[in-house]
Short mmCIF file of C-alpha atoms in Angstrom, two decimals:
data_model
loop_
_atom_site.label_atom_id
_atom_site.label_comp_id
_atom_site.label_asym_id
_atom_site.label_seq_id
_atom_site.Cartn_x
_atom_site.Cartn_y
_atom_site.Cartn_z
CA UNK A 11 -52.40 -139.65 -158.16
CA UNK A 12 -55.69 -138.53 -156.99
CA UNK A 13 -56.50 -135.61 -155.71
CA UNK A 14 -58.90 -136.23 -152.60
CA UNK A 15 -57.33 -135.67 -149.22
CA UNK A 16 -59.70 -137.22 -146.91
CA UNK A 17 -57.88 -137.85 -144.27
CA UNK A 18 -59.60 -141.17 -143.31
CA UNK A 19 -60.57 -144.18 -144.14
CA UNK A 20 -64.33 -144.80 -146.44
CA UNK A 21 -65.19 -148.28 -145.07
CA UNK A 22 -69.06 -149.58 -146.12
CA UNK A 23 -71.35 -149.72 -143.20
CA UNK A 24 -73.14 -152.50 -144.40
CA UNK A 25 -70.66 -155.18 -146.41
CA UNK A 26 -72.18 -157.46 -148.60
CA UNK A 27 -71.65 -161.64 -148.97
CA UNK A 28 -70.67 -163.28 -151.49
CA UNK A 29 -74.22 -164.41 -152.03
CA UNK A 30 -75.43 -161.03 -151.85
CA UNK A 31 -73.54 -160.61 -154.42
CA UNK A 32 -74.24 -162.87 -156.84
CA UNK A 33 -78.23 -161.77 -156.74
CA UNK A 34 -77.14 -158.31 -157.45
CA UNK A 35 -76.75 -156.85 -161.15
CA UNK A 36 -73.86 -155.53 -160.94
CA UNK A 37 -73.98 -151.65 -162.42
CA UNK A 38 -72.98 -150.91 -165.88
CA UNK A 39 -74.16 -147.13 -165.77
CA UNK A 40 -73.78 -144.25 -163.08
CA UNK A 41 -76.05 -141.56 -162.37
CA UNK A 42 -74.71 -137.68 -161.63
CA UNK A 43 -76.41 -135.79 -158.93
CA UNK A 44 -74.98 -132.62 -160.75
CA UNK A 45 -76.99 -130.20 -159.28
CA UNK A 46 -80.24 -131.65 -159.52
CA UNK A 47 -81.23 -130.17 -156.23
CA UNK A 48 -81.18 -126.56 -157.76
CA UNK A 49 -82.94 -127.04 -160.84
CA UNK A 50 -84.30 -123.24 -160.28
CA UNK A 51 -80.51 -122.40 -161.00
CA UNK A 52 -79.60 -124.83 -164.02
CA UNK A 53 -79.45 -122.11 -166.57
CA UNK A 54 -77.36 -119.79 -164.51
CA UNK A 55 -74.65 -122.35 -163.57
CA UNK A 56 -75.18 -123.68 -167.74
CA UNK A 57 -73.64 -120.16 -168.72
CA UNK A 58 -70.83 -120.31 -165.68
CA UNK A 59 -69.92 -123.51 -166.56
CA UNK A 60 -69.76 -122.66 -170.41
CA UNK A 61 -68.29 -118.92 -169.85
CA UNK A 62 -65.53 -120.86 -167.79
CA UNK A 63 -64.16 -123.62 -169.68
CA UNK A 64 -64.34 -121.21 -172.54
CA UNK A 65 -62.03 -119.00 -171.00
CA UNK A 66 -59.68 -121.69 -169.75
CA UNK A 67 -59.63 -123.64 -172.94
CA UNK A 68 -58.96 -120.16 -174.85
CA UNK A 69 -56.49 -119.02 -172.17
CA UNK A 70 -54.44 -121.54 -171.93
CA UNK A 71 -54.06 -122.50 -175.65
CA UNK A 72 -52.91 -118.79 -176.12
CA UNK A 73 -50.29 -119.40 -173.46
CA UNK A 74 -48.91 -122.62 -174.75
CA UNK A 75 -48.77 -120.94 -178.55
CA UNK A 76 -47.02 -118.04 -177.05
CA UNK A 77 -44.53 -119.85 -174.95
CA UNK A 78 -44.20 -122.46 -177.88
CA UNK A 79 -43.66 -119.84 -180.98
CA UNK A 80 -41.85 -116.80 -179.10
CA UNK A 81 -38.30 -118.58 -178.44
CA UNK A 82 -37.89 -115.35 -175.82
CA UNK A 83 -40.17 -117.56 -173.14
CA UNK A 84 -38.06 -120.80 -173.62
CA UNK A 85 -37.03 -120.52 -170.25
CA UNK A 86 -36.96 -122.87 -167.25
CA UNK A 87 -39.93 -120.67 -165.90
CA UNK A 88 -42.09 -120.52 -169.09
CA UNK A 89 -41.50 -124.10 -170.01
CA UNK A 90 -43.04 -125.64 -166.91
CA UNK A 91 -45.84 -123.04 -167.28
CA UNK A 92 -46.41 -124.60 -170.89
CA UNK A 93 -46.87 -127.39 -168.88
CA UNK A 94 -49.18 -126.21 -166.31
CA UNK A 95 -51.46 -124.87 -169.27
CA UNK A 96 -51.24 -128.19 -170.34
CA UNK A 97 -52.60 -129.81 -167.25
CA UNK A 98 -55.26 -127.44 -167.15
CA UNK A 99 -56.49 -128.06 -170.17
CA UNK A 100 -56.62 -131.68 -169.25
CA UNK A 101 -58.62 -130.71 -166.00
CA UNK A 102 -61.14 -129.05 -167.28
CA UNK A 103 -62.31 -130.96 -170.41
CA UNK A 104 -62.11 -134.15 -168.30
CA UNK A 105 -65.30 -132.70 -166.03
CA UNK A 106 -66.93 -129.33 -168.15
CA UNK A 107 -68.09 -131.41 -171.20
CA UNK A 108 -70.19 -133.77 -169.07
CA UNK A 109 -71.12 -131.34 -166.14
CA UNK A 110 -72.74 -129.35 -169.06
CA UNK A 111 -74.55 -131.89 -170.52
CA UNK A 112 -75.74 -132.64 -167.18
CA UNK A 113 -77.23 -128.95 -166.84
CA UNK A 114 -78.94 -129.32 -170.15
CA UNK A 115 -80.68 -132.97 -169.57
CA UNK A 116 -82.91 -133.30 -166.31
CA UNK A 117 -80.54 -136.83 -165.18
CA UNK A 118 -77.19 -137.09 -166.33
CA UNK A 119 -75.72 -140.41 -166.36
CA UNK A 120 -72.30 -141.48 -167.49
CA UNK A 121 -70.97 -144.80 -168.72
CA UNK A 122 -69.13 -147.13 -166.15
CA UNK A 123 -65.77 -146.90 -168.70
CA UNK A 124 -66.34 -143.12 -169.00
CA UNK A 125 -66.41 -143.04 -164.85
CA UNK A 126 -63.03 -145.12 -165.04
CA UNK A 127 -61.97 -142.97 -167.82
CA UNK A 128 -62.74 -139.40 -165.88
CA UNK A 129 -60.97 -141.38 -162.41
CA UNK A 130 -57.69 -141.30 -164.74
CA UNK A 131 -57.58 -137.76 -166.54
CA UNK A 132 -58.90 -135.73 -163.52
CA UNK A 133 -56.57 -137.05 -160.99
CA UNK A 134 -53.29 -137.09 -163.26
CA UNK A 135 -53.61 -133.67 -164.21
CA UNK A 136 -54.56 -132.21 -160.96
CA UNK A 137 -52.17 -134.25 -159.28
CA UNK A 138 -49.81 -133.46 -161.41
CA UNK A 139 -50.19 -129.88 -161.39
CA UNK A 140 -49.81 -130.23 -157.25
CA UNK A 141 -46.21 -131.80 -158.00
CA UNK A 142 -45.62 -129.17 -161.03
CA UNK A 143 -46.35 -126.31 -158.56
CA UNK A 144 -44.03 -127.67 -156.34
CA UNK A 145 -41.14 -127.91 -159.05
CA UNK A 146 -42.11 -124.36 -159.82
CA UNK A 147 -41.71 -123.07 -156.43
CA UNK A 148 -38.16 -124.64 -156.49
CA UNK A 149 -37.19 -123.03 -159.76
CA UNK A 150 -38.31 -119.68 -158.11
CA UNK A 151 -35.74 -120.80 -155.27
CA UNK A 152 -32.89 -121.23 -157.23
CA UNK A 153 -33.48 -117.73 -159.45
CA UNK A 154 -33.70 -116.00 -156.63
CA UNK A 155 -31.64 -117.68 -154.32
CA UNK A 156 -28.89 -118.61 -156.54
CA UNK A 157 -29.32 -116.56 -159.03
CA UNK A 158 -25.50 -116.68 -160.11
CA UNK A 159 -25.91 -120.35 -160.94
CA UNK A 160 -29.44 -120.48 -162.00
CA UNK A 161 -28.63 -121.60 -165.17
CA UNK A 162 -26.26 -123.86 -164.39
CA UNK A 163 -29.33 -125.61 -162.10
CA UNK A 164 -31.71 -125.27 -164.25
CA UNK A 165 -30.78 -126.60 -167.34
CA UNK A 166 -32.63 -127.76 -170.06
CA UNK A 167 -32.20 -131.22 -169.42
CA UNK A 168 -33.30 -130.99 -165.73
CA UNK A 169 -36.21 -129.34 -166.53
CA UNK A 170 -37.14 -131.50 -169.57
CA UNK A 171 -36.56 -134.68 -166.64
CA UNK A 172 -38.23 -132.93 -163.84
CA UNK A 173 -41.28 -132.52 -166.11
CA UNK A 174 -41.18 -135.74 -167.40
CA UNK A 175 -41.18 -137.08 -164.17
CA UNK A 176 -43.90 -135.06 -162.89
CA UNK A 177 -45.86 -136.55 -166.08
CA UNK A 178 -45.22 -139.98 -165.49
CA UNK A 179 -44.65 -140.77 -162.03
CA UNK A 180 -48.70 -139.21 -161.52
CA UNK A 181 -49.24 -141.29 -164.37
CA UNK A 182 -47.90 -144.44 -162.88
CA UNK A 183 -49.97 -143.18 -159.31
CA UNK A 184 -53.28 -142.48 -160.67
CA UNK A 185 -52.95 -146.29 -163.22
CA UNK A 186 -52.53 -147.97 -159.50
CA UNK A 187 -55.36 -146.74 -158.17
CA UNK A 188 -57.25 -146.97 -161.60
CA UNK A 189 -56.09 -150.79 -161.01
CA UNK A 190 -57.78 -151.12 -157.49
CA UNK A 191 -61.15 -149.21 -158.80
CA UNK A 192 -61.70 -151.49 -161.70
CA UNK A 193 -61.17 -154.20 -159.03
CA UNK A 194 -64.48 -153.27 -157.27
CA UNK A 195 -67.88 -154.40 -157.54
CA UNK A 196 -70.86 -151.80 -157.99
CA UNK A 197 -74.20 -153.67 -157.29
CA UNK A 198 -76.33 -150.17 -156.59
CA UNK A 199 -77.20 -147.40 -155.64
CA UNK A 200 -75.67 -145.92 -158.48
CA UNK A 201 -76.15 -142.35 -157.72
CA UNK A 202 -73.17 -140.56 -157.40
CA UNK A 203 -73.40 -137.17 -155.15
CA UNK A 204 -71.27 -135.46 -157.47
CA UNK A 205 -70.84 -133.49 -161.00
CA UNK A 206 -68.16 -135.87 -161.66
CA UNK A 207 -66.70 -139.17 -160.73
CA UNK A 208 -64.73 -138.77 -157.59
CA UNK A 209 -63.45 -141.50 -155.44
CA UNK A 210 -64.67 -140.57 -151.70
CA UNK A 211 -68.07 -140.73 -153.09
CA UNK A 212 -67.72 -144.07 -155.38
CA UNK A 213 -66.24 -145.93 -152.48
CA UNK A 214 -69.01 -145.54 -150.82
CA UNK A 215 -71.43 -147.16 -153.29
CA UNK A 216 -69.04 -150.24 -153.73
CA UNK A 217 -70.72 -153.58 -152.52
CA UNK A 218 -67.37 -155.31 -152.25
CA UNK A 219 -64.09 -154.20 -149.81
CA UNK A 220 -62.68 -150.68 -150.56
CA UNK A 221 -60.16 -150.65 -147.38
CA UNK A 222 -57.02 -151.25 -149.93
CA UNK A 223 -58.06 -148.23 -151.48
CA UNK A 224 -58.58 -146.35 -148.53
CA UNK A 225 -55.36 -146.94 -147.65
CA UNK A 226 -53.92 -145.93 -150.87
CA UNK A 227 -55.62 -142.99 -150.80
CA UNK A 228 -54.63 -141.89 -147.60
CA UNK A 229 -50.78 -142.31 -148.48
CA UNK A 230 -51.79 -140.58 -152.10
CA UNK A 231 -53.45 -138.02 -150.25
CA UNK A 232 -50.03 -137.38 -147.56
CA UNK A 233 -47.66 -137.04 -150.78
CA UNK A 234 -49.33 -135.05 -153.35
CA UNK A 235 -51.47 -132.85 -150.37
CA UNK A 236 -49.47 -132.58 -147.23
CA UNK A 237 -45.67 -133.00 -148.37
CA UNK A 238 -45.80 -130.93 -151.68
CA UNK A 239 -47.62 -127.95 -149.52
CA UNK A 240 -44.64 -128.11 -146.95
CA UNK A 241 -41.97 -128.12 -149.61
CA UNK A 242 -43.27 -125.25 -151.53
CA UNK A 243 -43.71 -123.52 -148.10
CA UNK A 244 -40.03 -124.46 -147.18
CA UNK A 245 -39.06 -123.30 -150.66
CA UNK A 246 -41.32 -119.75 -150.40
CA UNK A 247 -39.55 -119.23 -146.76
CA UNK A 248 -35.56 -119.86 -147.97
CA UNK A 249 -37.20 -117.15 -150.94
CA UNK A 250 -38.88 -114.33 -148.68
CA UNK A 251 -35.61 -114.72 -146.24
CA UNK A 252 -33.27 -113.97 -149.47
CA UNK A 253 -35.19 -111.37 -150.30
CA UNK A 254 -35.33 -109.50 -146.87
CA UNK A 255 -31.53 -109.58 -147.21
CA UNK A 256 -31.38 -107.80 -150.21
CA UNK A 257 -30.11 -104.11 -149.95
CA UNK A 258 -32.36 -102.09 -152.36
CA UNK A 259 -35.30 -101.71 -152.72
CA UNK A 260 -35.54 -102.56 -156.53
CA UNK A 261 -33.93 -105.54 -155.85
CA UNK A 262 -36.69 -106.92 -153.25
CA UNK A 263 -39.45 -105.82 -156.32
CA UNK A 264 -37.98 -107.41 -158.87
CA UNK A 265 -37.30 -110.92 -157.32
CA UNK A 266 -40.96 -110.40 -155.63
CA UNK A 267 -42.36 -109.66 -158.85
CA UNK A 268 -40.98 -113.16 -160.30
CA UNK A 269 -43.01 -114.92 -157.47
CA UNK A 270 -46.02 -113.07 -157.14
CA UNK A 271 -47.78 -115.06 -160.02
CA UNK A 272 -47.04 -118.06 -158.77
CA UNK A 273 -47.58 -117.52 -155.30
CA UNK A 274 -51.79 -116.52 -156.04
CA UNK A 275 -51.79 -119.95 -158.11
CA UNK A 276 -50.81 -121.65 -155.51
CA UNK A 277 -52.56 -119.85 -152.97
CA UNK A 278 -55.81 -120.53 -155.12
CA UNK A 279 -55.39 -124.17 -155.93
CA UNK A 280 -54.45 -125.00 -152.39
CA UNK A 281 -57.24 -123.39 -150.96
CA UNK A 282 -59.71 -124.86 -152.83
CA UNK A 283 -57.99 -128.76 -151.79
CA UNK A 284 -58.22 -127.97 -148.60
CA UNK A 285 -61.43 -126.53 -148.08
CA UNK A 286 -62.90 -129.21 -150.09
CA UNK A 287 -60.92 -132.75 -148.61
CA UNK A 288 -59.17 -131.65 -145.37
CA UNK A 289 -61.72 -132.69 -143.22
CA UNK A 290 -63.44 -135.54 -140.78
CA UNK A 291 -65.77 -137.92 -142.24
CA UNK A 292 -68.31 -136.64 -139.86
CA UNK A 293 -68.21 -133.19 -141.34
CA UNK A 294 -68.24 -134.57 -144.94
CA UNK A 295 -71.03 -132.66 -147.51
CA UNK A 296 -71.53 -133.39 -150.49
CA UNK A 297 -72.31 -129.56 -151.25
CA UNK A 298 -69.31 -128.08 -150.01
CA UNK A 299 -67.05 -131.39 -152.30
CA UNK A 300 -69.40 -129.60 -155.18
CA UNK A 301 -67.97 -126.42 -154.72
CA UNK A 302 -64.50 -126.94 -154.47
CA UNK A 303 -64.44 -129.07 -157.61
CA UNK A 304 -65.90 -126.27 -159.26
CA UNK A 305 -62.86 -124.33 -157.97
CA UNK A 306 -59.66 -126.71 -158.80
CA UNK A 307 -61.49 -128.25 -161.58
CA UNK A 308 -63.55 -125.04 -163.29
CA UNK A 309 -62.07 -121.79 -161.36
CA UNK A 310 -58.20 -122.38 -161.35
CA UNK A 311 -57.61 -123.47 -165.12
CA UNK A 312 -59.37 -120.30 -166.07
CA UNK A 313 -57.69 -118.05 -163.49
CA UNK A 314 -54.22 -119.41 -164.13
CA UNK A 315 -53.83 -117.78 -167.62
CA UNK A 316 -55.51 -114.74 -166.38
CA UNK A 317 -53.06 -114.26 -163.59
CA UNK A 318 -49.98 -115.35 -165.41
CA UNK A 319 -50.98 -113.12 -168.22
CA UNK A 320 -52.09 -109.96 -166.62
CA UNK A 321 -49.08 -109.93 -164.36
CA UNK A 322 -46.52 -110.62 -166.87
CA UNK A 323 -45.14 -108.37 -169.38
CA UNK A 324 -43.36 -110.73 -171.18
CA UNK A 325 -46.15 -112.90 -171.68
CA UNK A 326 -48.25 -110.21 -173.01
CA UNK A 327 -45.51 -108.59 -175.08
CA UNK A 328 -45.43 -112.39 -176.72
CA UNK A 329 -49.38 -112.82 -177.30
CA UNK A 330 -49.32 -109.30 -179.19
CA UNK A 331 -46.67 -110.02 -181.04
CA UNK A 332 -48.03 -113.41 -182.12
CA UNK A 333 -51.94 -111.59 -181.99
CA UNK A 334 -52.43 -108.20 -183.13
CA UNK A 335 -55.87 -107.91 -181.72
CA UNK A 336 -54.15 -108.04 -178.10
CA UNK A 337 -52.62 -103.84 -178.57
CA UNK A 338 -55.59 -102.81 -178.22
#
């Protein structure tokens, strides 16, 4: 799965022949733009960068020991938030690590196998925390919804398989597209307008035929982007109209307060997709691509913990039991 949602197709204004081709050295190395342009800025964005992935790595590790060790959180709710952690662990070391070398070194440059390798890990976890969030909306529908048969619904075993599927079927998505990438031909410019390796911009450097993986893109971009955001909006409407009916007004907090978390985090993540890839290919900028990768890549793994965690007494009641230092 990917997560770019151009909603178009990136077709080379100027394709090469086959005997263009051949006279070309084919490129074995890309260069990072990073944020070159704004060297006057490096070391500030060095210590955001660092500050953030800090927090998210730290975060979210004391979220997955607390869900793992307290067997209080092994709940259908908890358990795909363990997994969520997870993802954004994934999300951020597969881009911090190299945007911060790239803020130390005046060019950053990253292997072709490394840009394959970042084209996997990036896009299966953030795709996959796009289908998780969706899975989590619908295990917010059936607690408060159907609250007498929640556990019935939400067993172990369908959440173990609806996490497992989440895993691999954005596994199986993002080794597709991995497929068609490695099937292009880079013969320069290799200077990608990025801090990472993203597709939009890669297909546009590719000397060879990239309209198979616009295409693939486009339907990539429909499931994980457009449907997911209308199901969790379905779900979030059959919740707010259950909750209108209820009769006190204790009742309406206390299912609101099992959605609230969840609601920001998806409120966040989905902002930052769409401002970043819902948009024309006329109005495409590489600056404003920057900034939302800092946001779904950087921002959200380090405000998920924070949110979960400061709005959860559960969670907090776990991470002092299992941390002293946190009663204080």
């Amino acid at each position: 799965m990917k997560l770019w949602l151009e909603i178009h197709l990136i077709v080379p204004e100027t394709p090469f022949s086959l005997g263009t081709m051949s006279n070309q050295t084919l490129v074995t190395k890309f260069v990072l733009q990073g944020f070159s342009e704004h060297p006057e800025h490096r070391a500030l964005l060095f210590s955001c960068f660092l500050s953030l992935y800090c927090v998210a790595l730290t975060g979210n590790t004391l979220i997955i020991l607390a869900i793992a060790l307290n067997s209080g959180l092994h709940t259908p709710m908890y358990f795909f938030l363990f997994n969520l952690a997870t993802m954004d662990i994934i999300c951020a070391s597969s881009v911090a690590p190299k945007a911060l070398e790239g803020l130390v070194l005046e060019e950053s440059s990253i292997s072709y196998g490394g840009c394959m390798a970042q084209l996997y890990f990036l896009p299966w976890a953030a795709s996959s925390e796009l289908l998780l969030l969706t899975v989590m909306a619908y295990d917010r529908y059936a607690a408060v919804c159907h609250p007498l048969h929640y556990g019935t619904e939400m067993s172990k075993a369908f959440c173990g398989t609806l996490a497992a599927g989440v895993w691999a079927l954005c596994a199986f998505n993002v080794a597709i597209h991995a497929g068609l990438m490695l099937h292009l031909d880079f013969c320069g410019p290799d200077v990608i307008t990025h801090f990472f390796c993203e597709v939009p911009p890669l297909l546009l450097l590719s000397c060879s035929s990239t309209y198979v993986n616009s295409i693939m893109s486009v339907l990539a971009d429909a499931f994980y982007g457009i449907l997911n955001f209308l199901m969790t909006i379905v779900s979030y409407g059959f919740i707010i109209s259950s909750i209108l009916k209820m009769r006190t007004a204790e009742g309406k907090k206390k299912a609101f307060s099992t959605c609230s978390s969840h609601l920001i985090v998806v409120g966040v993540y989905y902002t930052a997709v769409f401002y970043a890839y819902i948009s024309p290919v006329s109005s495409y900028s590489a600056e404003k691509s920057k900034l939302a990768g800092v946001l779904y890549t950087m921002l959200s793994p380090t405000l998920n913990p924070l949110i979960y965690t400061l709005r959860n007494m559960e969670v907090k009641a776990a991470l002092r039991k299992l941390f002293p230092f946190f009663r204080n």
